[in-house]
mmCIF file of N, CA and C in Angstrom:
data_model
loop_
_atom_site.group_PDB
_atom_site.id
_atom_site.type_symbol
_atom_site.label_atom_id
_atom_site.label_comp_id
_atom_site.label_asym_id
_atom_site.label_seq_id
_atom_site.Cartn_x
_atom_site.Cartn_y
_atom_site.Cartn_z
ATOM 1 N N UNK A 1 0.427 -1.110 0.171
ATOM 2 C CA UNK A 1 0.389 0.106 -0.117
ATOM 3 C C UNK A 1 0.720 1.367 -0.224
ATOM 4 N N UNK A 2 0.459 2.207 -0.722
ATOM 5 C CA UNK A 2 1.387 4.024 -1.119
ATOM 6 C C UNK A 2 0.465 4.521 -1.135
ATOM 7 N N UNK A 3 0.834 5.573 0.476
ATOM 8 C CA UNK A 3 -0.428 6.871 -0.423
ATOM 9 C C UNK A 3 0.290 7.860 -1.158
ATOM 10 N N UNK A 4 -0.667 8.321 -1.962
ATOM 11 C CA UNK A 4 -0.452 9.326 -3.353
ATOM 12 C C UNK A 4 -0.777 10.616 -2.906
ATOM 13 N N UNK A 5 -0.404 11.708 -3.036
ATOM 14 C CA UNK A 5 -1.022 13.214 -2.998
ATOM 15 C C UNK A 5 -1.739 13.388 -3.678
ATOM 16 N N UNK A 6 -3.525 14.078 -3.828
ATOM 17 C CA UNK A 6 -4.117 13.752 -4.462
ATOM 18 C C UNK A 6 -5.575 14.834 -4.858
ATOM 19 N N UNK A 7 -5.070 15.136 -3.386
ATOM 20 C CA UNK A 7 -6.140 17.037 -3.304
ATOM 21 C C UNK A 7 -5.313 17.879 -2.305
ATOM 22 N N UNK A 8 -5.774 19.220 -2.369
ATOM 23 C CA UNK A 8 -5.538 19.999 -2.014
ATOM 24 C C UNK A 8 -6.660 20.465 -0.992
ATOM 25 N N UNK A 9 -6.569 21.152 0.217
ATOM 26 C CA UNK A 9 -8.369 21.272 0.655
ATOM 27 C C UNK A 9 -7.891 22.496 1.627
ATOM 28 N N UNK A 10 -9.124 23.410 1.888
ATOM 29 C CA UNK A 10 -9.236 24.426 2.052
ATOM 30 C C UNK A 10 -10.333 24.967 2.614
ATOM 31 N N UNK A 11 -10.089 25.279 4.131
ATOM 32 C CA UNK A 11 -12.215 25.327 5.105
ATOM 33 C C UNK A 11 -11.477 26.743 4.183
ATOM 34 N N UNK A 12 -12.941 27.293 4.082
ATOM 35 C CA UNK A 12 -13.688 29.064 3.697
ATOM 36 C C UNK A 12 -14.589 29.315 4.710
ATOM 37 N N UNK A 13 -14.989 30.500 4.136
ATOM 38 C CA UNK A 13 -15.123 31.513 5.795
ATOM 39 C C UNK A 13 -17.247 31.420 4.383
ATOM 40 N N UNK A 14 -16.383 31.830 3.320
ATOM 41 C CA UNK A 14 -17.373 32.644 1.955
ATOM 42 C C UNK A 14 -17.232 31.634 1.017
ATOM 43 N N UNK A 15 -18.353 30.823 0.837
ATOM 44 C CA UNK A 15 -17.899 30.148 -0.553
ATOM 45 C C UNK A 15 -17.995 30.570 -1.966
ATOM 46 N N UNK A 16 -19.093 31.737 -1.730
ATOM 47 C CA UNK A 16 -19.140 32.588 -3.147
ATOM 48 C C UNK A 16 -17.843 33.081 -3.177
ATOM 49 N N UNK A 17 -17.470 33.823 -2.510
ATOM 50 C CA UNK A 17 -15.788 34.471 -2.684
ATOM 51 C C UNK A 17 -15.575 34.273 -3.222
ATOM 52 N N UNK A 18 -14.955 32.385 -2.187
ATOM 53 C CA UNK A 18 -13.547 32.009 -3.028
ATOM 54 C C UNK A 18 -14.124 31.108 -4.035
ATOM 55 N N UNK A 19 -15.499 30.702 -4.200
ATOM 56 C CA UNK A 19 -15.609 30.155 -6.099
ATOM 57 C C UNK A 19 -15.566 31.074 -6.876
ATOM 58 N N UNK A 20 -15.880 32.416 -6.456
ATOM 59 C CA UNK A 20 -15.529 33.212 -7.669
ATOM 60 C C UNK A 20 -13.726 34.252 -7.627
ATOM 61 N N UNK A 21 -13.054 33.960 -6.856
ATOM 62 C CA UNK A 21 -11.555 34.199 -6.061
ATOM 63 C C UNK A 21 -10.731 33.053 -7.164
ATOM 64 N N UNK A 22 -10.916 32.239 -7.343
ATOM 65 C CA UNK A 22 -10.143 31.155 -8.008
ATOM 66 C C UNK A 22 -10.908 30.730 -9.348
ATOM 67 N N UNK A 23 -12.179 30.701 -9.785
ATOM 68 C CA UNK A 23 -12.248 31.007 -10.799
ATOM 69 C C UNK A 23 -12.045 31.827 -11.667
ATOM 70 N N UNK A 24 -11.365 33.006 -11.776
ATOM 71 C CA UNK A 24 -10.603 34.006 -12.271
ATOM 72 C C UNK A 24 -9.553 33.852 -12.547
ATOM 73 N N UNK A 25 -9.045 32.454 -11.775
ATOM 74 C CA UNK A 25 -7.925 31.991 -11.654
ATOM 75 C C UNK A 25 -7.853 31.602 -12.461
ATOM 76 N N UNK A 26 -8.855 31.183 -12.992
ATOM 77 C CA UNK A 26 -8.995 29.866 -14.244
ATOM 78 C C UNK A 26 -9.530 28.468 -13.277
ATOM 79 N N UNK A 27 -9.646 28.016 -12.114
ATOM 80 C CA UNK A 27 -10.233 26.926 -11.591
ATOM 81 C C UNK A 27 -11.114 26.646 -11.871
ATOM 82 N N UNK A 28 -11.995 25.444 -12.565
ATOM 83 C CA UNK A 28 -12.783 25.189 -13.255
ATOM 84 C C UNK A 28 -13.788 24.679 -12.111
ATOM 85 N N UNK A 29 -14.875 24.890 -11.895
ATOM 86 C CA UNK A 29 -16.272 24.606 -10.525
ATOM 87 C C UNK A 29 -16.985 24.300 -11.598
ATOM 88 N N UNK A 30 -18.148 23.455 -10.489
ATOM 89 C CA UNK A 30 -19.008 23.483 -11.627
ATOM 90 C C UNK A 30 -20.203 24.732 -11.336
ATOM 91 N N UNK A 31 -20.966 24.332 -11.983
ATOM 92 C CA UNK A 31 -22.376 25.268 -11.623
ATOM 93 C C UNK A 31 -22.951 24.900 -10.827
ATOM 94 N N UNK A 32 -23.562 26.218 -10.096
ATOM 95 C CA UNK A 32 -23.823 26.288 -8.426
ATOM 96 C C UNK A 32 -22.543 25.492 -7.357
ATOM 97 N N UNK A 33 -21.521 25.736 -7.716
ATOM 98 C CA UNK A 33 -20.237 25.899 -6.126
ATOM 99 C C UNK A 33 -20.401 26.370 -4.904
ATOM 100 N N UNK A 34 -20.890 27.644 -5.638
ATOM 101 C CA UNK A 34 -21.426 28.684 -4.660
ATOM 102 C C UNK A 34 -22.454 28.755 -3.870
ATOM 103 N N UNK A 35 -23.670 27.786 -4.247
ATOM 104 C CA UNK A 35 -24.485 27.173 -2.842
ATOM 105 C C UNK A 35 -23.684 26.104 -2.175
ATOM 106 N N UNK A 36 -22.656 25.513 -2.225
ATOM 107 C CA UNK A 36 -22.391 24.073 -1.655
ATOM 108 C C UNK A 36 -21.608 24.198 -0.455
ATOM 109 N N UNK A 37 -21.754 23.133 0.052
ATOM 110 C CA UNK A 37 -20.358 23.360 1.262
ATOM 111 C C UNK A 37 -19.501 22.400 1.668
ATOM 112 N N UNK A 38 -19.013 22.179 0.025
ATOM 113 C CA UNK A 38 -18.063 21.304 -0.406
ATOM 114 C C UNK A 38 -17.928 21.512 -1.864
ATOM 115 N N UNK A 39 -17.513 21.863 -2.224
ATOM 116 C CA UNK A 39 -16.809 22.027 -4.086
ATOM 117 C C UNK A 39 -15.097 21.489 -4.344
ATOM 118 N N UNK A 40 -15.195 20.739 -5.433
ATOM 119 C CA UNK A 40 -14.152 20.204 -5.956
ATOM 120 C C UNK A 40 -13.680 20.533 -6.959
ATOM 121 N N UNK A 41 -12.667 21.405 -7.785
ATOM 122 C CA UNK A 41 -11.784 21.739 -9.020
ATOM 123 C C UNK A 41 -10.872 20.375 -9.457
ATOM 124 N N UNK A 42 -11.389 20.052 -10.657
ATOM 125 C CA UNK A 42 -9.850 19.066 -10.696
ATOM 126 C C UNK A 42 -8.818 20.053 -11.438
ATOM 127 N N UNK A 43 -7.416 20.120 -11.575
ATOM 128 C CA UNK A 43 -6.558 20.288 -11.392
ATOM 129 C C UNK A 43 -5.442 19.546 -12.458
ATOM 130 N N UNK A 44 -4.904 20.544 -13.724
ATOM 131 C CA UNK A 44 -3.795 19.688 -14.520
ATOM 132 C C UNK A 44 -3.315 18.071 -14.204
ATOM 133 N N UNK A 45 -2.819 17.653 -14.188
ATOM 134 C CA UNK A 45 -2.096 16.655 -13.874
ATOM 135 C C UNK A 45 -2.469 15.362 -12.476
ATOM 136 N N UNK A 46 -3.861 15.766 -12.926
ATOM 137 C CA UNK A 46 -4.906 14.783 -11.784
ATOM 138 C C UNK A 46 -5.389 15.490 -9.996
ATOM 139 N N UNK A 47 -4.599 16.222 -9.672
ATOM 140 C CA UNK A 47 -4.722 16.869 -8.495
ATOM 141 C C UNK A 47 -5.945 17.755 -8.384
ATOM 142 N N UNK A 48 -6.683 17.986 -7.424
ATOM 143 C CA UNK A 48 -8.350 18.366 -7.136
ATOM 144 C C UNK A 48 -7.582 19.412 -5.997
ATOM 145 N N UNK A 49 -9.019 20.728 -6.082
ATOM 146 C CA UNK A 49 -8.722 21.495 -5.487
ATOM 147 C C UNK A 49 -9.880 21.647 -4.474
ATOM 148 N N UNK A 50 -10.097 21.258 -2.706
ATOM 149 C CA UNK A 50 -10.897 21.224 -2.412
ATOM 150 C C UNK A 50 -11.496 22.537 -1.619
ATOM 151 N N UNK A 51 -13.511 22.674 -1.779
ATOM 152 C CA UNK A 51 -13.351 24.005 -0.810
ATOM 153 C C UNK A 51 -14.269 23.244 -0.157
ATOM 154 N N UNK A 52 -14.223 23.750 1.464
ATOM 155 C CA UNK A 52 -15.219 23.282 2.450
ATOM 156 C C UNK A 52 -15.699 24.144 3.295
ATOM 157 N N UNK A 53 -17.012 24.279 3.772
ATOM 158 C CA UNK A 53 -17.795 25.720 4.127
ATOM 159 C C UNK A 53 -16.845 25.666 5.864
ATOM 160 N N UNK A 54 -16.327 26.647 6.632
ATOM 161 C CA UNK A 54 -16.373 26.136 8.326
ATOM 162 C C UNK A 54 -17.777 25.533 8.556
ATOM 163 N N UNK A 55 -18.485 25.623 8.423
ATOM 164 C CA UNK A 55 -20.066 24.840 8.841
ATOM 165 C C UNK A 55 -19.515 23.308 8.328
ATOM 166 N N UNK A 56 -19.277 23.055 7.298
ATOM 167 C CA UNK A 56 -19.276 21.300 7.282
ATOM 168 C C UNK A 56 -18.306 21.306 8.148
ATOM 169 N N UNK A 57 -17.311 21.803 8.031
ATOM 170 C CA UNK A 57 -15.700 21.234 8.679
ATOM 171 C C UNK A 57 -16.708 20.910 9.751
ATOM 172 N N UNK A 58 -17.104 21.859 11.068
ATOM 173 C CA UNK A 58 -17.659 22.136 12.338
ATOM 174 C C UNK A 58 -19.126 20.773 12.082
ATOM 175 N N UNK A 59 -19.297 20.426 10.954
ATOM 176 C CA UNK A 59 -20.626 19.233 11.314
ATOM 177 C C UNK A 59 -19.505 17.801 11.397
ATOM 178 N N UNK A 60 -18.646 17.772 11.420
ATOM 179 C CA UNK A 60 -17.917 16.309 11.487
ATOM 180 C C UNK A 60 -17.218 16.809 13.240
ATOM 181 N N UNK A 61 -16.529 17.744 12.974
ATOM 182 C CA UNK A 61 -15.552 18.071 13.548
ATOM 183 C C UNK A 61 -16.116 19.244 14.938
ATOM 184 N N UNK A 62 -16.746 18.844 15.793
ATOM 185 C CA UNK A 62 -17.241 20.033 16.455
ATOM 186 C C UNK A 62 -16.698 21.304 17.254
ATOM 187 N N UNK A 63 -15.836 20.642 17.900
ATOM 188 C CA UNK A 63 -14.513 21.311 18.195
ATOM 189 C C UNK A 63 -13.870 22.402 18.130
ATOM 190 N N UNK A 64 -13.734 22.181 16.719
ATOM 191 C CA UNK A 64 -12.619 22.742 15.285
ATOM 192 C C UNK A 64 -13.703 24.382 15.742
ATOM 193 N N UNK A 65 -12.323 25.360 15.698
ATOM 194 C CA UNK A 65 -12.396 26.096 15.603
ATOM 195 C C UNK A 65 -11.422 27.488 14.087
ATOM 196 N N UNK A 66 -12.301 27.801 13.949
ATOM 197 C CA UNK A 66 -10.811 28.503 12.303
ATOM 198 C C UNK A 66 -9.504 29.186 13.051
ATOM 199 N N UNK A 67 -8.422 28.862 12.257
ATOM 200 C CA UNK A 67 -6.997 29.399 13.058
ATOM 201 C C UNK A 67 -7.364 31.034 13.202
ATOM 202 N N UNK A 68 -6.865 31.379 14.224
ATOM 203 C CA UNK A 68 -6.537 33.370 13.846
ATOM 204 C C UNK A 68 -5.295 33.671 13.469
ATOM 205 N N UNK A 69 -5.232 34.882 12.823
ATOM 206 C CA UNK A 69 -4.083 35.485 12.354
ATOM 207 C C UNK A 69 -4.392 35.024 10.711
ATOM 208 N N UNK A 70 -3.356 35.364 10.549
ATOM 209 C CA UNK A 70 -2.609 35.738 8.870
ATOM 210 C C UNK A 70 -2.953 33.962 8.359
ATOM 211 N N UNK A 71 -2.795 33.579 6.924
ATOM 212 C CA UNK A 71 -3.415 32.922 6.588
ATOM 213 C C UNK A 71 -1.793 31.618 6.640
ATOM 214 N N UNK A 72 -1.891 30.600 7.046
ATOM 215 C CA UNK A 72 -0.297 29.312 6.820
ATOM 216 C C UNK A 72 -0.669 28.584 6.060
ATOM 217 N N UNK A 73 -1.629 28.479 5.015
ATOM 218 C CA UNK A 73 -0.667 28.221 3.643
ATOM 219 C C UNK A 73 -0.457 28.829 1.952
ATOM 220 N N UNK A 74 -0.346 28.458 1.348
ATOM 221 C CA UNK A 74 -0.456 29.242 0.689
ATOM 222 C C UNK A 74 -0.787 28.184 -1.231
ATOM 223 N N UNK A 75 -0.484 28.480 -2.421
ATOM 224 C CA UNK A 75 -0.768 27.933 -3.607
ATOM 225 C C UNK A 75 -0.033 28.248 -4.276
ATOM 226 N N UNK A 76 1.133 27.573 -5.368
ATOM 227 C CA UNK A 76 1.843 29.191 -6.538
ATOM 228 C C UNK A 76 1.107 27.730 -7.940
ATOM 229 N N UNK A 77 1.125 29.020 -8.619
ATOM 230 C CA UNK A 77 0.353 29.007 -9.631
ATOM 231 C C UNK A 77 1.602 29.262 -11.123
ATOM 232 N N UNK A 78 1.791 28.404 -11.119
ATOM 233 C CA UNK A 78 3.073 28.457 -12.827
ATOM 234 C C UNK A 78 2.211 29.438 -13.532
ATOM 235 N N UNK A 79 3.324 30.739 -14.372
ATOM 236 C CA UNK A 79 2.593 31.612 -15.344
ATOM 237 C C UNK A 79 2.832 31.282 -16.896
ATOM 238 N N UNK A 80 2.789 31.270 -17.646
ATOM 239 C CA UNK A 80 3.387 30.682 -18.751
ATOM 240 C C UNK A 80 4.615 31.490 -19.013
ATOM 241 N N UNK A 81 4.751 33.615 -18.721
ATOM 242 C CA UNK A 81 5.509 34.070 -19.084
ATOM 243 C C UNK A 81 6.234 34.716 -18.033
ATOM 244 N N UNK A 82 6.765 35.914 -17.930
ATOM 245 C CA UNK A 82 6.454 36.903 -15.950
ATOM 246 C C UNK A 82 5.687 37.637 -16.464
ATOM 247 N N UNK A 83 5.579 38.391 -18.008
ATOM 248 C CA UNK A 83 4.474 39.141 -18.468
ATOM 249 C C UNK A 83 3.344 38.568 -17.848
ATOM 250 N N UNK A 84 2.699 37.430 -17.450
ATOM 251 C CA UNK A 84 1.441 36.720 -17.337
ATOM 252 C C UNK A 84 1.391 36.898 -16.664
ATOM 253 N N UNK A 85 2.393 36.753 -15.361
ATOM 254 C CA UNK A 85 2.666 36.883 -13.924
ATOM 255 C C UNK A 85 1.734 38.672 -13.699
ATOM 256 N N UNK A 86 2.509 39.191 -14.003
ATOM 257 C CA UNK A 86 2.120 41.093 -14.301
ATOM 258 C C UNK A 86 0.638 41.023 -14.494
ATOM 259 N N UNK A 87 0.152 40.375 -15.557
ATOM 260 C CA UNK A 87 -0.984 40.621 -16.500
ATOM 261 C C UNK A 87 -2.167 40.257 -15.292
ATOM 262 N N UNK A 88 -2.090 39.048 -14.935
ATOM 263 C CA UNK A 88 -3.148 38.521 -13.692
ATOM 264 C C UNK A 88 -3.105 38.777 -12.905
ATOM 265 N N UNK A 89 -1.840 39.007 -12.177
ATOM 266 C CA UNK A 89 -1.663 40.136 -11.295
ATOM 267 C C UNK A 89 -2.910 41.322 -11.038
ATOM 268 N N UNK A 90 -2.242 41.986 -11.965
ATOM 269 C CA UNK A 90 -3.238 43.348 -12.310
ATOM 270 C C UNK A 90 -4.957 42.993 -12.249
ATOM 271 N N UNK A 91 -5.533 42.136 -12.864
ATOM 272 C CA UNK A 91 -6.710 41.493 -13.579
ATOM 273 C C UNK A 91 -7.068 41.133 -12.579
ATOM 274 N N UNK A 92 -6.983 40.474 -11.430
ATOM 275 C CA UNK A 92 -7.317 39.645 -9.922
ATOM 276 C C UNK A 92 -7.585 41.302 -8.911
ATOM 277 N N UNK A 93 -6.055 41.795 -8.818
ATOM 278 C CA UNK A 93 -6.615 43.379 -8.227
ATOM 279 C C UNK A 93 -7.789 43.880 -8.652
ATOM 280 N N UNK A 94 -7.704 44.426 -10.035
ATOM 281 C CA UNK A 94 -8.245 45.184 -10.206
ATOM 282 C C UNK A 94 -10.267 44.474 -10.023
ATOM 283 N N UNK A 95 -9.715 43.491 -9.868
ATOM 284 C CA UNK A 95 -11.288 42.378 -9.290
ATOM 285 C C UNK A 95 -11.150 42.133 -8.461
ATOM 286 N N UNK A 96 -10.759 43.122 -7.111
ATOM 287 C CA UNK A 96 -10.735 43.352 -5.981
ATOM 288 C C UNK A 96 -10.237 42.423 -5.351
ATOM 289 N N UNK A 97 -8.662 41.400 -5.602
ATOM 290 C CA UNK A 97 -8.813 41.180 -4.859
ATOM 291 C C UNK A 97 -7.428 41.318 -3.690
ATOM 292 N N UNK A 98 -6.747 40.954 -2.871
ATOM 293 C CA UNK A 98 -5.566 41.728 -1.938
ATOM 294 C C UNK A 98 -4.573 41.444 -2.625
ATOM 295 N N UNK A 99 -3.776 42.829 -2.156
ATOM 296 C CA UNK A 99 -1.932 41.674 -3.170
ATOM 297 C C UNK A 99 -1.464 41.802 -2.140
ATOM 298 N N UNK A 100 -0.865 40.494 -1.921
ATOM 299 C CA UNK A 100 0.208 40.571 -0.523
ATOM 300 C C UNK A 100 1.482 40.891 -0.678
ATOM 301 N N UNK A 101 1.775 40.636 -2.566
ATOM 302 C CA UNK A 101 3.012 41.356 -3.053
ATOM 303 C C UNK A 101 3.386 42.105 -4.193
ATOM 304 N N UNK A 102 3.052 42.918 -4.998
ATOM 305 C CA UNK A 102 3.278 43.325 -6.155
ATOM 306 C C UNK A 102 4.265 42.219 -7.292
ATOM 307 N N UNK A 103 3.850 42.378 -8.005
ATOM 308 C CA UNK A 103 5.187 41.156 -9.293
ATOM 309 C C UNK A 103 6.839 41.817 -8.732
ATOM 310 N N UNK A 104 7.808 41.243 -8.818
ATOM 311 C CA UNK A 104 9.055 41.293 -8.785
ATOM 312 C C UNK A 104 10.076 40.172 -9.541
ATOM 313 N N UNK A 105 11.117 40.717 -9.583
ATOM 314 C CA UNK A 105 12.453 39.262 -9.679
ATOM 315 C C UNK A 105 13.110 38.889 -9.449
ATOM 316 N N UNK A 106 12.188 37.835 -8.692
ATOM 317 C CA UNK A 106 13.079 37.320 -7.249
ATOM 318 C C UNK A 106 14.505 36.920 -7.308
ATOM 319 N N UNK A 107 14.968 37.178 -6.627
ATOM 320 C CA UNK A 107 16.685 36.116 -6.848
ATOM 321 C C UNK A 107 17.289 34.614 -7.046
ATOM 322 N N UNK A 108 15.816 34.256 -7.083
ATOM 323 C CA UNK A 108 16.275 32.297 -7.564
ATOM 324 C C UNK A 108 15.425 32.037 -8.791
ATOM 325 N N UNK A 109 15.575 33.647 -9.483
ATOM 326 C CA UNK A 109 14.996 33.366 -11.272
ATOM 327 C C UNK A 109 13.634 33.166 -11.464
ATOM 328 N N UNK A 110 12.975 33.857 -10.528
ATOM 329 C CA UNK A 110 11.377 34.330 -11.342
ATOM 330 C C UNK A 110 10.958 34.919 -10.956
ATOM 331 N N UNK A 111 10.188 35.395 -11.861
ATOM 332 C CA UNK A 111 8.999 36.361 -11.553
ATOM 333 C C UNK A 111 7.989 36.032 -10.499
ATOM 334 N N UNK A 112 7.580 37.285 -9.955
ATOM 335 C CA UNK A 112 7.097 36.382 -8.345
ATOM 336 C C UNK A 112 5.745 37.503 -7.764
ATOM 337 N N UNK A 113 4.368 36.867 -7.874
ATOM 338 C CA UNK A 113 3.786 38.102 -7.422
ATOM 339 C C UNK A 113 2.666 37.335 -5.976
ATOM 340 N N UNK A 114 2.351 37.656 -4.900
ATOM 341 C CA UNK A 114 1.900 37.321 -4.533
ATOM 342 C C UNK A 114 0.011 37.756 -4.141
ATOM 343 N N UNK A 115 -0.664 37.429 -3.589
ATOM 344 C CA UNK A 115 -2.497 37.875 -3.826
ATOM 345 C C UNK A 115 -3.017 36.814 -2.794
ATOM 346 N N UNK A 116 -3.726 37.485 -2.377
ATOM 347 C CA UNK A 116 -4.327 36.837 -1.056
ATOM 348 C C UNK A 116 -5.669 36.124 -1.607
ATOM 349 N N UNK A 117 -6.432 35.082 -0.968
ATOM 350 C CA UNK A 117 -7.601 34.548 -1.257
ATOM 351 C C UNK A 117 -8.945 35.225 -0.341
ATOM 352 N N UNK A 118 -9.638 35.356 -0.707
ATOM 353 C CA UNK A 118 -10.542 35.818 0.467
ATOM 354 C C UNK A 118 -10.537 35.283 1.901
ATOM 355 N N UNK A 119 -9.721 34.167 2.346
ATOM 356 C CA UNK A 119 -9.585 34.014 3.925
ATOM 357 C C UNK A 119 -8.308 34.040 3.931
ATOM 358 N N UNK A 120 -7.346 34.708 3.173
ATOM 359 C CA UNK A 120 -6.183 35.523 3.618
ATOM 360 C C UNK A 120 -4.985 34.184 3.413
ATOM 361 N N UNK A 121 -5.112 32.914 2.369
ATOM 362 C CA UNK A 121 -3.737 32.483 2.168
ATOM 363 C C UNK A 121 -3.959 33.121 1.275
ATOM 364 N N UNK A 122 -2.456 33.124 0.925
ATOM 365 C CA UNK A 122 -1.530 33.246 -0.176
ATOM 366 C C UNK A 122 -1.122 32.427 -1.040
ATOM 367 N N UNK A 123 -1.776 33.023 -2.680
ATOM 368 C CA UNK A 123 -1.655 32.402 -3.464
ATOM 369 C C UNK A 123 -0.278 32.939 -4.545
ATOM 370 N N UNK A 124 0.469 32.805 -4.910
ATOM 371 C CA UNK A 124 1.378 32.698 -5.536
ATOM 372 C C UNK A 124 1.413 32.739 -7.221
ATOM 373 N N UNK A 125 2.257 33.872 -7.883
ATOM 374 C CA UNK A 125 1.514 33.367 -9.264
ATOM 375 C C UNK A 125 3.700 34.072 -9.188
ATOM 376 N N UNK A 126 3.703 32.478 -10.158
ATOM 377 C CA UNK A 126 5.931 32.597 -10.587
ATOM 378 C C UNK A 126 5.605 32.385 -11.773
ATOM 379 N N UNK A 127 6.677 32.738 -12.799
ATOM 380 C CA UNK A 127 7.494 32.431 -14.634
ATOM 381 C C UNK A 127 8.650 32.217 -13.883
ATOM 382 N N UNK A 128 9.771 31.212 -15.151
ATOM 383 C CA UNK A 128 11.188 31.771 -14.995
ATOM 384 C C UNK A 128 11.464 32.713 -15.431
ATOM 385 N N UNK A 129 12.248 32.933 -15.216
ATOM 386 C CA UNK A 129 12.843 34.614 -15.982
ATOM 387 C C UNK A 129 13.612 34.104 -16.719
ATOM 388 N N UNK A 130 13.783 34.121 -17.976
ATOM 389 C CA UNK A 130 14.797 34.502 -19.179
ATOM 390 C C UNK A 130 16.394 34.331 -18.811
ATOM 391 N N UNK A 131 16.810 33.422 -18.875
ATOM 392 C CA UNK A 131 18.699 33.131 -18.445
ATOM 393 C C UNK A 131 19.472 34.390 -19.303
ATOM 394 N N UNK A 132 19.348 35.016 -18.579
ATOM 395 C CA UNK A 132 21.019 35.925 -19.503
ATOM 396 C C UNK A 132 21.754 35.698 -19.980
ATOM 397 N N UNK A 133 21.625 36.004 -21.721
ATOM 398 C CA UNK A 133 22.935 35.736 -22.679
ATOM 399 C C UNK A 133 22.040 35.101 -23.702
ATOM 400 N N UNK A 134 20.467 34.871 -23.420
ATOM 401 C CA UNK A 134 19.545 33.265 -24.079
ATOM 402 C C UNK A 134 18.867 35.103 -25.047
#
């Protein structure tokens, strides 16, 4: 027997806001997901993103409380180019998403930016920078 990585799960306080945020980033949630307590979006490569409302989590874990303070989880989304990082970041901020870090050229060779989802989880946008001399 061997366990394999299959899904990323996030607990959300507002399903409609979270579904709208992740849809703007290209995640395909089923129609009507905004009204559900649990939804899933299939990701490239076979992984899934799972969203559960706080109410659903409390229904099976009655003593659970949402963590206080900032988000402790982040998702990293690879973009096709450094320009796409800038464009997608600007589109998301224009649509009302919160910015954590504006696009910048990271020392590790990537164009990088960080948004916050409606619950304060980081969503990193990145793309490799062109190698100098090429």
